[in-house]
XYZ file of N, CA and C in Angstrom:
198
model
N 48.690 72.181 89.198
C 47.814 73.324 89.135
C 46.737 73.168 90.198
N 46.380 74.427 90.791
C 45.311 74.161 91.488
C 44.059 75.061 91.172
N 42.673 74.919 91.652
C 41.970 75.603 91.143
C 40.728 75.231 92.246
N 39.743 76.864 91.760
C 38.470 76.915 92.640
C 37.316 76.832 91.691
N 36.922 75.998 92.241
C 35.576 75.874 91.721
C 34.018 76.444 92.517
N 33.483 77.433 92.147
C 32.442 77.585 92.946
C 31.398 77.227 92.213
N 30.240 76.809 93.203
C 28.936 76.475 92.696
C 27.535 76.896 93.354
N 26.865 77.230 92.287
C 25.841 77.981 93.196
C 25.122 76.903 94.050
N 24.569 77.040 95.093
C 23.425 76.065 96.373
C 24.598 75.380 97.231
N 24.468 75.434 98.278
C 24.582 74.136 99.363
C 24.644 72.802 99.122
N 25.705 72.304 98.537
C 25.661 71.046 98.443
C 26.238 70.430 99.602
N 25.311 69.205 99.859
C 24.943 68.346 101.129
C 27.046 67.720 101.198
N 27.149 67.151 102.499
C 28.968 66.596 102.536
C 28.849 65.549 101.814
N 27.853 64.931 101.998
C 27.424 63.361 100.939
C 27.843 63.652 99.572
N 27.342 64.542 99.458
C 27.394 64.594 97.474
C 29.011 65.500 97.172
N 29.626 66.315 98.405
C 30.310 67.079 97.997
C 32.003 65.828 98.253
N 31.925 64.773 99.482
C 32.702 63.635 99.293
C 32.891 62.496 98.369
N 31.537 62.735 97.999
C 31.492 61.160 97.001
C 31.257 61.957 95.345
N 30.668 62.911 95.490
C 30.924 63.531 94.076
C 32.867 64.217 93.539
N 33.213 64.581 94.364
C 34.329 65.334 94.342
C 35.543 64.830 95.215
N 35.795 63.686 95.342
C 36.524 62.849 96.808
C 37.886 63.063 96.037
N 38.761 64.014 95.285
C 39.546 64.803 95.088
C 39.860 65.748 95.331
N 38.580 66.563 95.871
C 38.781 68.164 96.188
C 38.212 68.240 97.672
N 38.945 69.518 97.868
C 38.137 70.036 99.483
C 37.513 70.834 99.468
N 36.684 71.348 99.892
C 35.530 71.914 99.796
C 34.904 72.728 101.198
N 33.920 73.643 101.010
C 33.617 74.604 101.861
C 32.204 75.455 101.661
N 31.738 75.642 102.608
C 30.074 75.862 101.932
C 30.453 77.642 102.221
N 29.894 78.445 101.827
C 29.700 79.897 102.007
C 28.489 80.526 101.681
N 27.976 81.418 101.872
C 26.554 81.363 102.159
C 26.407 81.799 100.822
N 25.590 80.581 99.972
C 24.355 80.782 99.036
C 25.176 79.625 97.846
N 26.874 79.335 98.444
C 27.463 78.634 97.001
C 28.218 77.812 98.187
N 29.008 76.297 97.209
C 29.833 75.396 97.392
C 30.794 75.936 97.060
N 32.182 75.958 97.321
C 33.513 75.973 96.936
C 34.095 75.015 96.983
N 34.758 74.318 95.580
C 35.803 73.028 95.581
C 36.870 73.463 95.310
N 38.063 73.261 96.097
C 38.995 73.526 95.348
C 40.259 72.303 95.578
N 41.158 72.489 94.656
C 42.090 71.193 95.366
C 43.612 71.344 94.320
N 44.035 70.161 94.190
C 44.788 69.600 92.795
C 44.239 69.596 91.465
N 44.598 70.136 90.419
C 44.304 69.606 89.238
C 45.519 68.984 88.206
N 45.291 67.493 87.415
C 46.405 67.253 87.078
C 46.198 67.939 85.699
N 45.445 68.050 84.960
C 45.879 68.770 83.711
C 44.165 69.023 83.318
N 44.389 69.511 82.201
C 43.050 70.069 81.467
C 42.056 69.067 81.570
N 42.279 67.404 80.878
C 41.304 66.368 80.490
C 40.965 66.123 81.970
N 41.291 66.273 83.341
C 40.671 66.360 84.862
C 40.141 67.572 85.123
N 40.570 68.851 84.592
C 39.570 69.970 84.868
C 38.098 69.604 84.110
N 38.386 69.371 83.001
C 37.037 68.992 82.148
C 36.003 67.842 82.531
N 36.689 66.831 83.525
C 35.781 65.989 83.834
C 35.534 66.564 85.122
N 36.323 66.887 86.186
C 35.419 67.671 86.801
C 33.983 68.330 86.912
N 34.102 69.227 85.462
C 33.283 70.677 84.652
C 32.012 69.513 84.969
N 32.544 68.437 83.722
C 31.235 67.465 83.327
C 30.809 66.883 84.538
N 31.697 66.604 85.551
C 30.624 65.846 86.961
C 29.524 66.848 87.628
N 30.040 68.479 87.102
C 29.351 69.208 87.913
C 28.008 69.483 87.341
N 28.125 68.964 85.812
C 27.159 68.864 84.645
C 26.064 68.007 85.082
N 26.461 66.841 85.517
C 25.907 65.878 85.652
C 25.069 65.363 86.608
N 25.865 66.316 87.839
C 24.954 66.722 88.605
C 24.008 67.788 89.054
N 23.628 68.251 88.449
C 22.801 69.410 87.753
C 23.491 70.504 88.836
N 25.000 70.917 88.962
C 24.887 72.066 89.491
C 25.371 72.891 88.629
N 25.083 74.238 88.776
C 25.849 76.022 88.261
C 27.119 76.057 88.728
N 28.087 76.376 87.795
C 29.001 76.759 88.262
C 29.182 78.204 87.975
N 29.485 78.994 88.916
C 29.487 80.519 88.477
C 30.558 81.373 89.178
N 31.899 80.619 88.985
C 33.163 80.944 88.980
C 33.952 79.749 88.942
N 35.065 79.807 88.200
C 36.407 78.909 87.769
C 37.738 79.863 88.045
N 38.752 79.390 89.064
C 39.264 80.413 88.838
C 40.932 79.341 89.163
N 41.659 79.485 88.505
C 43.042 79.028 88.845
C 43.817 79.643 90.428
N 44.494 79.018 90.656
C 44.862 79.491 92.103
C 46.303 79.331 91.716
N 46.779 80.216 92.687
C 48.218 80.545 93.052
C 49.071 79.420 93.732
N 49.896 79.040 93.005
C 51.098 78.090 93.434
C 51.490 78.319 94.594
């Protein structure tokens, strides 16, 4: 499965490699976009929680096309 993750602010390549060094990523003006592989739900969810953890918004989840 693959999937997009957007997040609101500019996150720096530092935090977006070493926070997310699974996904690829892309800045667009005003949000982060991660998107990549997902192997199943219990990795979407820790994902969710890293994005928790690092105090960002997420304000779109969206599954992507095979």
């Amino acid at each position: 499965m693959r999937y997009e993750i957007r997040v609101s602010g500019v996150l720096q390549e530092t935090t977006r490699r070493e926070g997310f060094p699974e996904l690829e990523s892309r800045v667009v003006p005003d949000h982060t976009v991660l998107y990549g592989d997902v192997v199943d739900e219990a990795h979407l969810f820790g994902l969710l929680n890293r994005c928790q953890a690092l105090g960002l918004r997420v304000t779109e989840l969206h599954r992507l096309p095979e």
